[in-house]
Coordinates of C-alpha atoms in Angstrom, one line a residue:
M1 CA 98.9 127.4 114.8
E2 CA 99.6 131.1 114.3
D3 CA 96.4 133.2 114.1
I4 CA 95.9 134.7 110.7
P5 CA 93.6 137.7 110.6
F6 CA 91.3 138.2 107.7
M7 CA 92.0 141.3 105.6
S8 CA 89.3 143.9 105.4
G9 CA 88.9 143.4 101.6
G10 CA 90.8 143.4 98.3
L11 CA 93.7 141.3 97.3
P12 CA 96.6 140.8 99.7
R13 CA 99.6 142.9 98.8
F14 CA 102.0 139.9 98.4
P15 CA 101.4 136.3 97.3
E16 CA 101.4 133.7 100.1
S17 CA 100.2 130.1 100.2
L18 CA 97.5 129.1 102.8
W19 CA 99.2 125.7 103.0
R20 CA 102.7 127.1 103.7
K21 CA 101.4 129.7 106.2
T22 CA 99.5 127.1 108.3
T23 CA 102.2 124.4 108.4
P24 CA 105.3 124.7 110.5
L25 CA 108.0 122.5 108.9
P26 CA 111.3 121.2 110.2
D27 CA 114.7 122.6 109.0
F28 CA 117.4 120.3 107.7
N29 CA 121.1 120.8 107.2
K30 CA 123.0 121.4 104.0
L31 CA 125.0 118.4 102.7
T32 CA 128.6 119.2 103.9
E33 CA 130.2 115.7 103.5
D34 CA 130.4 112.9 101.0
I35 CA 127.9 110.2 101.6
E36 CA 126.7 106.9 100.1
T37 CA 123.1 105.7 99.9
D38 CA 120.9 103.3 98.0
V39 CA 118.7 105.9 96.4
A40 CA 119.1 109.7 96.1
V41 CA 115.8 111.4 95.6
V42 CA 116.2 114.9 94.2
G43 CA 113.3 117.1 95.2
A44 CA 111.4 117.4 98.5
G45 CA 107.8 117.9 97.2
I46 CA 105.0 115.4 97.2
T47 CA 106.7 113.2 94.6
G48 CA 110.1 113.0 96.4
I49 CA 108.7 112.6 99.9
T50 CA 106.2 109.9 98.8
T51 CA 108.9 108.1 96.9
A52 CA 111.2 108.2 99.9
Y53 CA 108.4 107.0 102.2
L54 CA 107.6 104.0 100.0
L55 CA 111.3 103.0 99.6
V56 CA 112.0 103.4 103.3
Q57 CA 109.1 101.1 104.0
A58 CA 110.7 98.6 101.7
G59 CA 113.9 98.7 103.7
V60 CA 115.9 100.9 101.2
K61 CA 118.4 103.5 102.4
V62 CA 117.3 106.9 101.0
A63 CA 118.6 110.5 101.0
I64 CA 116.4 113.4 99.9
L65 CA 118.2 116.4 98.3
E66 CA 116.4 119.8 98.1
A67 CA 117.9 122.8 96.4
G68 CA 115.8 125.1 98.7
K69 CA 113.5 124.3 101.5
V70 CA 111.2 121.2 101.8
L71 CA 107.7 121.6 100.4
D72 CA 108.4 125.1 99.1
G73 CA 107.9 124.3 95.4
T74 CA 104.8 123.5 93.4
T75 CA 103.4 121.2 96.2
G76 CA 103.1 124.1 98.6
Y77 CA 101.1 126.1 96.1
T78 CA 98.6 123.6 94.7
T79 CA 94.9 123.5 95.0
A80 CA 95.3 119.9 96.4
K81 CA 92.4 118.1 94.6
I82 CA 92.9 114.4 94.9
T83 CA 91.0 113.1 91.8
A84 CA 91.1 111.1 88.6
Q85 CA 88.9 113.7 87.0
H86 CA 91.4 115.7 85.1
G87 CA 89.3 117.9 82.9
L88 CA 88.7 117.1 79.2
I89 CA 91.1 114.2 79.0
Y90 CA 89.5 110.8 78.5
D91 CA 88.3 111.4 75.0
K92 CA 91.8 112.5 74.0
L93 CA 93.3 109.5 75.7
I94 CA 91.1 107.2 73.8
Q95 CA 92.2 108.8 70.5
H96 CA 95.9 108.7 71.3
F97 CA 96.3 105.7 73.6
G98 CA 93.3 103.6 72.9
E99 CA 90.6 102.5 75.3
E100 CA 92.9 100.3 77.2
G101 CA 95.4 103.1 77.8
A102 CA 92.7 105.5 78.8
R103 CA 91.2 103.1 81.3
L104 CA 94.7 102.4 82.7
Y105 CA 95.2 106.2 83.2
F106 CA 92.0 106.3 85.2
E107 CA 92.9 103.2 87.2
A108 CA 96.3 104.5 88.0
N109 CA 95.0 107.8 89.4
E110 CA 92.2 106.1 91.2
E111 CA 94.6 103.7 92.8
A112 CA 96.7 106.7 93.9
L113 CA 93.7 108.4 95.4
R114 CA 92.8 105.3 97.4
W115 CA 96.4 104.9 98.6
I116 CA 96.4 108.4 100.0
G117 CA 93.1 107.8 101.8
K118 CA 94.4 104.5 103.2
T119 CA 97.7 106.1 104.3
V120 CA 95.9 109.0 106.1
K121 CA 93.7 106.5 107.9
E122 CA 96.4 104.1 108.9
R123 CA 98.8 106.8 110.1
K124 CA 96.0 108.9 111.7
I125 CA 97.1 112.0 109.9
E126 CA 95.1 115.2 110.6
C127 CA 95.1 116.9 107.2
Q128 CA 91.5 117.9 106.5
L129 CA 91.0 115.0 104.2
R130 CA 87.4 115.0 102.9
Q131 CA 85.6 112.9 100.3
E132 CA 84.1 115.2 97.7
D133 CA 82.5 114.8 94.3
A134 CA 84.4 116.3 91.4
Y135 CA 82.4 118.3 88.8
L136 CA 83.5 119.2 85.2
Y137 CA 81.0 121.7 84.0
A138 CA 80.3 123.6 80.8
D139 CA 79.5 127.3 80.9
S140 CA 78.9 127.9 77.1
D141 CA 77.4 126.1 74.1
E142 CA 80.8 125.3 72.8
Q143 CA 81.9 123.8 76.1
L144 CA 78.7 121.8 76.3
H145 CA 79.6 120.1 73.0
Q146 CA 83.0 119.3 74.3
L147 CA 81.5 118.0 77.6
E148 CA 79.1 115.8 75.7
T149 CA 82.0 114.3 73.8
E150 CA 83.8 113.7 77.0
W151 CA 80.7 112.1 78.6
R152 CA 80.6 109.6 75.7
A153 CA 84.2 108.7 76.5
Y154 CA 83.2 108.1 80.2
E155 CA 80.4 105.7 78.9
R156 CA 82.8 103.8 76.6
L157 CA 85.3 103.3 79.4
G158 CA 82.8 102.5 82.0
L159 CA 84.1 105.3 84.3
P160 CA 82.1 106.1 87.5
G161 CA 80.6 109.3 86.3
E162 CA 77.1 110.8 86.1
W163 CA 75.6 113.4 83.8
R164 CA 74.0 116.5 85.5
D165 CA 72.0 119.1 83.8
T166 CA 72.6 121.6 86.6
I167 CA 75.0 122.1 89.5
E168 CA 74.4 123.5 93.0
L169 CA 76.6 126.6 92.5
P170 CA 75.0 129.8 91.2
L171 CA 76.7 129.5 87.8
Q172 CA 75.3 129.4 84.3
A173 CA 76.2 125.8 83.8
R174 CA 74.8 124.1 80.6
G175 CA 75.7 120.7 81.9
A176 CA 78.2 118.8 84.1
V177 CA 79.9 115.4 84.5
V178 CA 80.4 114.4 88.1
M179 CA 82.9 111.8 89.3
K180 CA 81.9 110.6 92.7
N181 CA 83.9 109.9 95.8
Q182 CA 87.0 111.9 95.0
A183 CA 88.8 113.9 97.7
Q184 CA 90.7 117.0 98.9
F185 CA 93.1 117.7 101.8
H186 CA 95.7 120.0 103.3
P187 CA 98.8 118.7 101.4
L188 CA 101.5 119.9 103.7
Q189 CA 99.9 118.6 106.9
Y190 CA 99.8 115.2 105.1
L191 CA 103.3 115.3 103.8
K192 CA 104.8 116.6 107.0
E193 CA 103.8 113.3 108.6
L194 CA 105.2 111.2 105.7
L195 CA 108.5 113.1 106.0
A196 CA 108.6 112.5 109.7
Y197 CA 108.2 108.8 109.0
V198 CA 111.1 108.9 106.5
T199 CA 113.5 110.6 108.9
S200 CA 112.5 108.4 111.9
H201 CA 113.2 105.3 109.9
G202 CA 116.7 106.0 108.6
G203 CA 116.0 108.4 105.7
V204 CA 118.0 111.6 105.6
V205 CA 117.1 115.0 104.2
Y206 CA 119.4 117.8 103.0
E207 CA 118.1 121.3 102.3
N208 CA 119.9 124.1 100.4
T209 CA 121.7 121.4 98.5
T210 CA 121.8 121.8 94.7
L211 CA 122.8 119.1 92.4
E212 CA 125.4 120.3 89.8
D213 CA 126.6 117.2 87.9
V214 CA 125.8 113.5 87.3
A215 CA 128.9 111.5 86.3
E216 CA 128.8 108.4 84.1
P217 CA 128.1 105.3 86.1
Q218 CA 131.1 103.7 87.8
P219 CA 132.2 100.2 86.9
D220 CA 130.0 98.7 89.5
G221 CA 127.0 100.6 88.1
R222 CA 126.7 103.1 90.9
L223 CA 126.1 106.8 90.2
R224 CA 128.2 109.7 91.5
L225 CA 126.3 113.0 92.0
T226 CA 128.2 116.2 92.5
M227 CA 126.7 119.1 94.5
E228 CA 127.5 122.8 93.8
N229 CA 129.7 122.9 96.9
G230 CA 131.8 120.0 95.6
R231 CA 130.3 117.3 97.9
H232 CA 129.4 114.0 96.4
I233 CA 126.7 111.3 96.8
V234 CA 127.4 107.8 95.6
C235 CA 124.1 105.9 95.0
R236 CA 122.7 102.9 93.1
H237 CA 119.6 104.8 91.9
A238 CA 118.7 108.5 91.5
V239 CA 115.2 109.9 91.2
S240 CA 114.4 113.2 89.6
A241 CA 111.4 114.5 91.7
S242 CA 112.5 118.1 91.2
H243 CA 109.6 119.2 89.0
Y244 CA 111.8 119.9 86.0
P245 CA 114.3 117.0 85.4
F246 CA 117.7 117.7 87.0
F247 CA 119.4 115.6 84.3
D248 CA 118.5 115.3 80.6
G249 CA 120.5 112.2 79.6
K250 CA 119.8 113.1 75.9
G251 CA 116.1 112.7 76.5
W252 CA 115.5 116.2 75.2
Y253 CA 113.1 117.1 77.9
F254 CA 113.5 120.8 77.4
T255 CA 111.9 120.3 73.9
R256 CA 109.1 118.0 75.3
L257 CA 107.8 120.1 78.2
H258 CA 106.4 123.5 78.6
A259 CA 105.6 125.5 81.8
E260 CA 102.3 127.0 82.7
R261 CA 101.3 129.3 85.6
S262 CA 97.9 129.4 87.3
Y263 CA 96.5 131.4 90.1
V264 CA 94.5 131.0 93.3
V265 CA 92.7 133.4 95.6
A266 CA 91.4 132.1 99.0
I267 CA 88.2 133.9 99.8
E268 CA 86.0 133.9 102.9
P269 CA 82.6 133.6 101.1
E270 CA 79.5 135.5 102.0
K271 CA 77.3 132.6 100.7
A272 CA 77.4 129.1 102.0
Y273 CA 79.5 126.8 99.8
P274 CA 77.5 123.7 98.7
G275 CA 80.4 121.3 98.7
G276 CA 82.1 119.5 95.8
M277 CA 85.1 120.4 93.7
Y278 CA 84.5 122.2 90.4
I279 CA 86.3 123.0 87.2
N280 CA 85.0 124.3 83.9
C281 CA 86.0 122.7 80.6
G282 CA 86.9 125.9 78.8
S283 CA 89.1 129.0 78.9
P284 CA 89.6 131.0 81.0
T285 CA 89.8 128.1 83.6
R286 CA 87.7 128.4 86.7
S287 CA 88.3 126.0 89.7
L288 CA 86.6 125.9 93.1
R289 CA 87.0 123.9 96.2
S290 CA 86.5 124.5 99.9
A291 CA 89.2 124.6 102.7
E292 CA 89.4 125.5 106.3
L293 CA 91.3 128.4 108.0
N294 CA 91.3 128.9 111.7
G295 CA 88.0 127.0 111.9
K296 CA 86.4 129.1 109.3
P297 CA 85.4 128.0 105.8
V298 CA 87.2 129.5 102.9
V299 CA 87.0 128.7 99.2
L300 CA 89.9 128.4 96.8
V301 CA 89.1 130.1 93.5
G302 CA 91.7 129.1 90.9
G303 CA 92.4 129.4 87.2
E304 CA 93.7 131.9 84.7
S305 CA 96.3 129.5 83.3
H306 CA 98.9 130.8 80.8
K307 CA 102.3 129.8 79.5
T308 CA 105.0 131.0 81.9
G309 CA 106.3 134.4 80.8
K310 CA 103.4 135.0 78.5
N311 CA 101.3 137.4 80.6
D312 CA 102.4 141.0 80.7
C313 CA 100.2 141.9 83.7
T314 CA 99.8 138.9 86.0
I315 CA 98.0 140.9 88.7
Q316 CA 95.0 141.0 86.3
S317 CA 94.8 137.2 86.7
Y318 CA 94.2 137.6 90.4
E319 CA 91.7 140.4 89.8
A320 CA 89.8 138.2 87.4
L321 CA 89.5 135.4 90.0
E322 CA 88.5 137.9 92.6
K323 CA 85.7 139.1 90.3
F324 CA 84.5 135.6 89.6
G325 CA 84.5 134.8 93.4
Q326 CA 82.5 137.9 94.1
Q327 CA 79.9 137.2 91.4
T328 CA 79.6 133.5 92.5
L329 CA 79.7 133.5 96.3
G330 CA 80.4 137.0 97.4
I331 CA 83.6 137.9 99.3
K332 CA 84.0 139.0 102.9
S333 CA 87.8 138.9 102.7
I334 CA 90.7 137.5 100.8
P335 CA 93.3 136.2 103.3
F336 CA 95.6 134.6 100.7
R337 CA 96.6 134.7 97.1
W338 CA 99.3 132.6 95.4
S339 CA 100.3 131.0 92.1
A340 CA 101.8 127.7 90.9
Q341 CA 103.8 126.4 88.0
D342 CA 103.1 123.2 86.3
L343 CA 104.8 121.3 83.5
V344 CA 102.9 119.9 80.5
T345 CA 104.0 117.1 78.2
L346 CA 103.5 116.9 74.5
D347 CA 100.6 114.4 74.8
G348 CA 99.2 115.5 78.2
V349 CA 100.3 112.4 80.1
P350 CA 103.1 112.6 82.6
Y351 CA 106.6 111.2 82.0
I352 CA 107.2 108.6 84.7
G353 CA 110.0 106.0 84.6
R354 CA 113.6 105.6 83.5
I355 CA 114.8 108.9 82.2
T356 CA 116.3 107.3 79.1
S357 CA 117.2 103.7 78.1
N358 CA 120.9 104.6 78.4
H359 CA 120.5 105.6 82.0
P360 CA 118.4 102.8 83.5
N361 CA 119.2 103.8 87.2
I362 CA 118.0 107.4 86.8
Y363 CA 114.2 107.9 87.1
V364 CA 112.0 110.9 86.3
A365 CA 108.5 112.0 87.2
T366 CA 107.4 115.2 85.6
G367 CA 104.6 116.8 83.5
F368 CA 101.7 116.5 85.9
Y369 CA 99.7 119.3 84.2
K370 CA 98.0 120.6 87.4
W371 CA 97.0 117.2 88.7
G372 CA 100.0 116.4 90.8
M373 CA 98.3 115.0 93.9
T374 CA 97.4 111.7 92.3
T375 CA 100.0 111.7 89.5
S376 CA 102.9 112.3 92.0
T377 CA 101.6 109.5 94.2
L378 CA 101.3 107.0 91.3
S379 CA 104.8 108.2 90.2
A380 CA 106.2 107.2 93.6
M381 CA 104.6 103.8 93.4
L382 CA 105.8 103.2 89.9
I383 CA 109.3 104.3 90.5
R384 CA 109.5 102.2 93.7
D385 CA 108.5 99.1 91.7
L386 CA 111.1 99.9 89.0
I387 CA 113.8 100.2 91.7
L388 CA 112.7 97.0 93.4
E389 CA 112.4 95.3 90.0
K390 CA 108.7 94.6 90.5
E391 CA 106.1 94.4 87.7
N392 CA 103.9 97.5 87.3
R393 CA 101.1 97.4 84.8
Y394 CA 101.2 101.2 84.3
A395 CA 104.9 101.4 83.3
E396 CA 104.4 101.3 79.5
L397 CA 101.7 104.0 79.5
F398 CA 103.8 106.5 81.4
T399 CA 107.2 105.7 80.1
P400 CA 109.2 108.8 79.2
S401 CA 110.5 107.2 76.0
R402 CA 107.1 107.0 74.3
F403 CA 106.3 109.3 71.4
K404 CA 102.7 109.4 70.0
A405 CA 102.7 110.7 66.5
D406 CA 99.5 112.6 67.1
P407 CA 99.5 114.9 69.0
S408 CA 103.2 114.9 69.8
I409 CA 104.6 115.9 66.5
K410 CA 102.2 118.8 66.1
H411 CA 102.8 120.0 69.7
F412 CA 106.6 119.5 69.3
I413 CA 106.8 121.7 66.3
T414 CA 104.5 124.4 67.7
Q415 CA 106.2 124.4 71.1
N416 CA 109.7 124.7 69.8
A417 CA 108.7 127.3 67.1
D418 CA 107.4 129.3 70.0
V419 CA 110.7 129.0 71.9
A420 CA 112.6 130.2 68.8
K421 CA 110.2 133.1 68.5
E422 CA 110.7 134.1 72.1
F423 CA 114.4 133.8 71.8
V424 CA 114.5 136.2 68.8
T425 CA 111.9 138.8 70.0
G426 CA 113.5 139.0 73.5
K427 CA 116.8 140.0 71.9
I428 CA 115.4 142.7 69.6
E429 CA 112.8 144.2 72.0
L430 CA 113.0 147.9 72.3
V431 CA 113.5 149.2 75.8
H432 CA 112.7 152.8 76.8
L433 CA 112.4 152.6 80.6
K434 CA 115.4 153.6 82.7
P435 CA 116.3 152.4 86.2
E436 CA 115.7 155.9 87.7
D437 CA 112.1 155.8 86.3
L438 CA 111.1 153.0 88.7
V439 CA 109.2 153.9 91.9
P440 CA 109.3 151.7 95.1
G441 CA 107.6 148.3 94.4
Q442 CA 108.0 148.5 90.7
G443 CA 110.0 146.2 88.4
G444 CA 110.6 145.9 84.7
V445 CA 113.0 145.7 81.8
V446 CA 115.2 148.8 81.6
K447 CA 118.1 150.2 79.6
H448 CA 121.3 150.2 81.7
H449 CA 124.5 151.5 80.2
G450 CA 123.0 151.1 76.8
K451 CA 122.0 147.4 77.3
R452 CA 118.9 145.5 78.3
A453 CA 118.7 144.8 82.0
G454 CA 116.1 143.8 84.7
A455 CA 115.4 146.2 87.5
Y456 CA 113.3 146.1 90.7
R457 CA 113.1 148.9 93.3
D458 CA 112.0 147.6 96.7
Q459 CA 109.8 149.4 99.2
D460 CA 112.9 151.1 100.8
G461 CA 113.9 152.5 97.5
L462 CA 116.8 150.1 96.9
L463 CA 117.4 149.1 93.3
Y464 CA 118.3 145.6 92.1
L465 CA 119.7 145.2 88.6
V466 CA 120.2 141.8 86.9
D467 CA 121.1 140.4 83.5
T468 CA 117.9 139.3 81.9
T469 CA 119.4 136.5 79.8
C470 CA 118.1 133.2 81.3
T471 CA 121.0 131.0 82.4
H472 CA 119.4 127.9 81.1
M473 CA 119.5 128.4 77.3
G474 CA 119.8 132.2 76.7
C475 CA 116.2 133.4 76.3
E476 CA 115.3 136.8 77.7
V477 CA 113.3 136.7 81.0
K478 CA 110.2 138.8 81.5
W479 CA 109.0 140.7 84.7
N480 CA 106.1 139.1 86.6
E481 CA 104.5 141.9 88.5
A482 CA 102.2 139.8 90.7
E483 CA 105.0 137.5 92.0
R484 CA 107.9 139.9 91.8
S485 CA 109.9 137.5 89.7
W486 CA 111.7 137.1 86.4
D487 CA 110.1 134.4 84.3
C488 CA 111.5 132.7 81.2
P489 CA 108.9 132.2 78.4
C490 CA 111.0 129.5 76.7
H491 CA 111.3 126.7 79.3
G492 CA 109.7 128.2 82.5
S493 CA 112.8 129.0 84.6
R494 CA 112.0 131.6 87.3
F495 CA 114.2 133.9 89.3
D496 CA 113.5 136.3 92.2
Y497 CA 114.1 140.0 91.9
K498 CA 117.6 139.5 93.1
G499 CA 118.2 137.0 90.3
E500 CA 118.2 133.8 92.5
V501 CA 116.7 130.7 91.0
I502 CA 113.1 130.0 92.1
E503 CA 112.3 127.2 89.6
G504 CA 114.3 125.3 87.1
P505 CA 115.4 124.1 84.6
A506 CA 118.0 126.9 85.2
T507 CA 120.4 126.1 88.1
E508 CA 122.5 129.3 88.0
A509 CA 121.3 132.8 89.2
L510 CA 120.9 135.7 86.9
P511 CA 124.1 137.8 87.2
R512 CA 123.8 140.9 89.3
L513 CA 125.0 144.0 87.4
H514 CA 126.5 145.6 90.5
R515 CA 127.5 144.6 93.9
Q516 CA 125.2 146.7 96.1
P517 CA 121.7 147.8 95.4
E518 CA 121.4 151.5 94.5
Q519 CA 119.4 153.9 96.7
A520 CA 116.6 155.8 94.9
K521 CA 117.3 159.4 94.2
S522 CA 115.7 161.8 96.6

């Protein structure tokens, strides 16, 4: 592994994931010919790779399609907690799904946790898997009241939790609920081995292969998928493991999901870390877990969640986490910082299953709400069973076709009113900055030839200008300073400073407003 020197202090200049930096990954070719397969899995993150792994084990012929590089999406930027302790959730689940549904949610995630542990042991995967207790703590009187309500839900459901009045971290915790025997790991070291199994047992992987269209099923029921380069895949089943669904099928997913960003700083602490995984139950979110880098302990300090495109100064999110890390454990250095994007459903439970009743051979797994290590794994197990026509007791709970009147209606109205507001305000926003005002390393919305445009000037002084109208549904993107990206506040699409798609639902780049970047004036 490449040696990674610790920085002398302060935040790294550019975001980079510890997991990505410490895991060399294989390269795969682009799809350049028409192929046939049993199952096409779209997306090469933890959901797609785990789904392919399970299907290959069952003797199914599988092809994985990835628009970019494998494991370069949300999976490569997670905090990688493997746990059924998902914050303040079980009381809400009882209210909206009943005690049986809430208990099933726990059992599904617990089953996924145990499956990961069993797989690591059986395949002898070196991925820093460690059993840890997961703590949900309150740091204010208001949070304490919420936590006490959640604890009563644990007791009603018979969940394996314990109440604690204090925690070992030097925080002003008013109380905590601990769920024992949860886990953490290095996600890419784990998935690299699952991917190797897939490719050595007949599965194929294609990178830089973007799906453009899904045709209506052929007379024999098979699907025909068209790539942006005109190549085709004919398959019996297709799985959307691409974070945002690659196909809507009149399921109106863009109205039932919203995107949130959260942030992580990896610190080398001055004080010894006591172990455990921690998250508070209020806002702003604060999350802690340990990791290892070149044989040295580091701590991942996460939180600062907000809706994508809703934060005008994202670097302040990193600075807030740095301050919290300094106050809690002290900081010798900060070798890495990064952020992740997660999708949230109307009722807080992932959509897993057939994308719509009219498309029974297309499956979706989305809306993991920051808990993707277990929910992606249970997604793979559930979708495998649906494809193999096996009974799965979790299918009804997670079915994408559900609609809970409370809270779904309220969230549906609020969410889509917000989208409408963003659409209008983005169009009428007054812009005073000009391209020539930007200094190297600066980006922002500018006025170019009398119209709104997005501009970024790189460290060499070259200027990149793009159209700021999101290619998904026409909202206006906003500049994300900390990530050097253009983010859409309506549905979470993200583009790099050159306009290329980083995250969907958009599939087309922002148009460049000139062919060559302009040199800064001397």
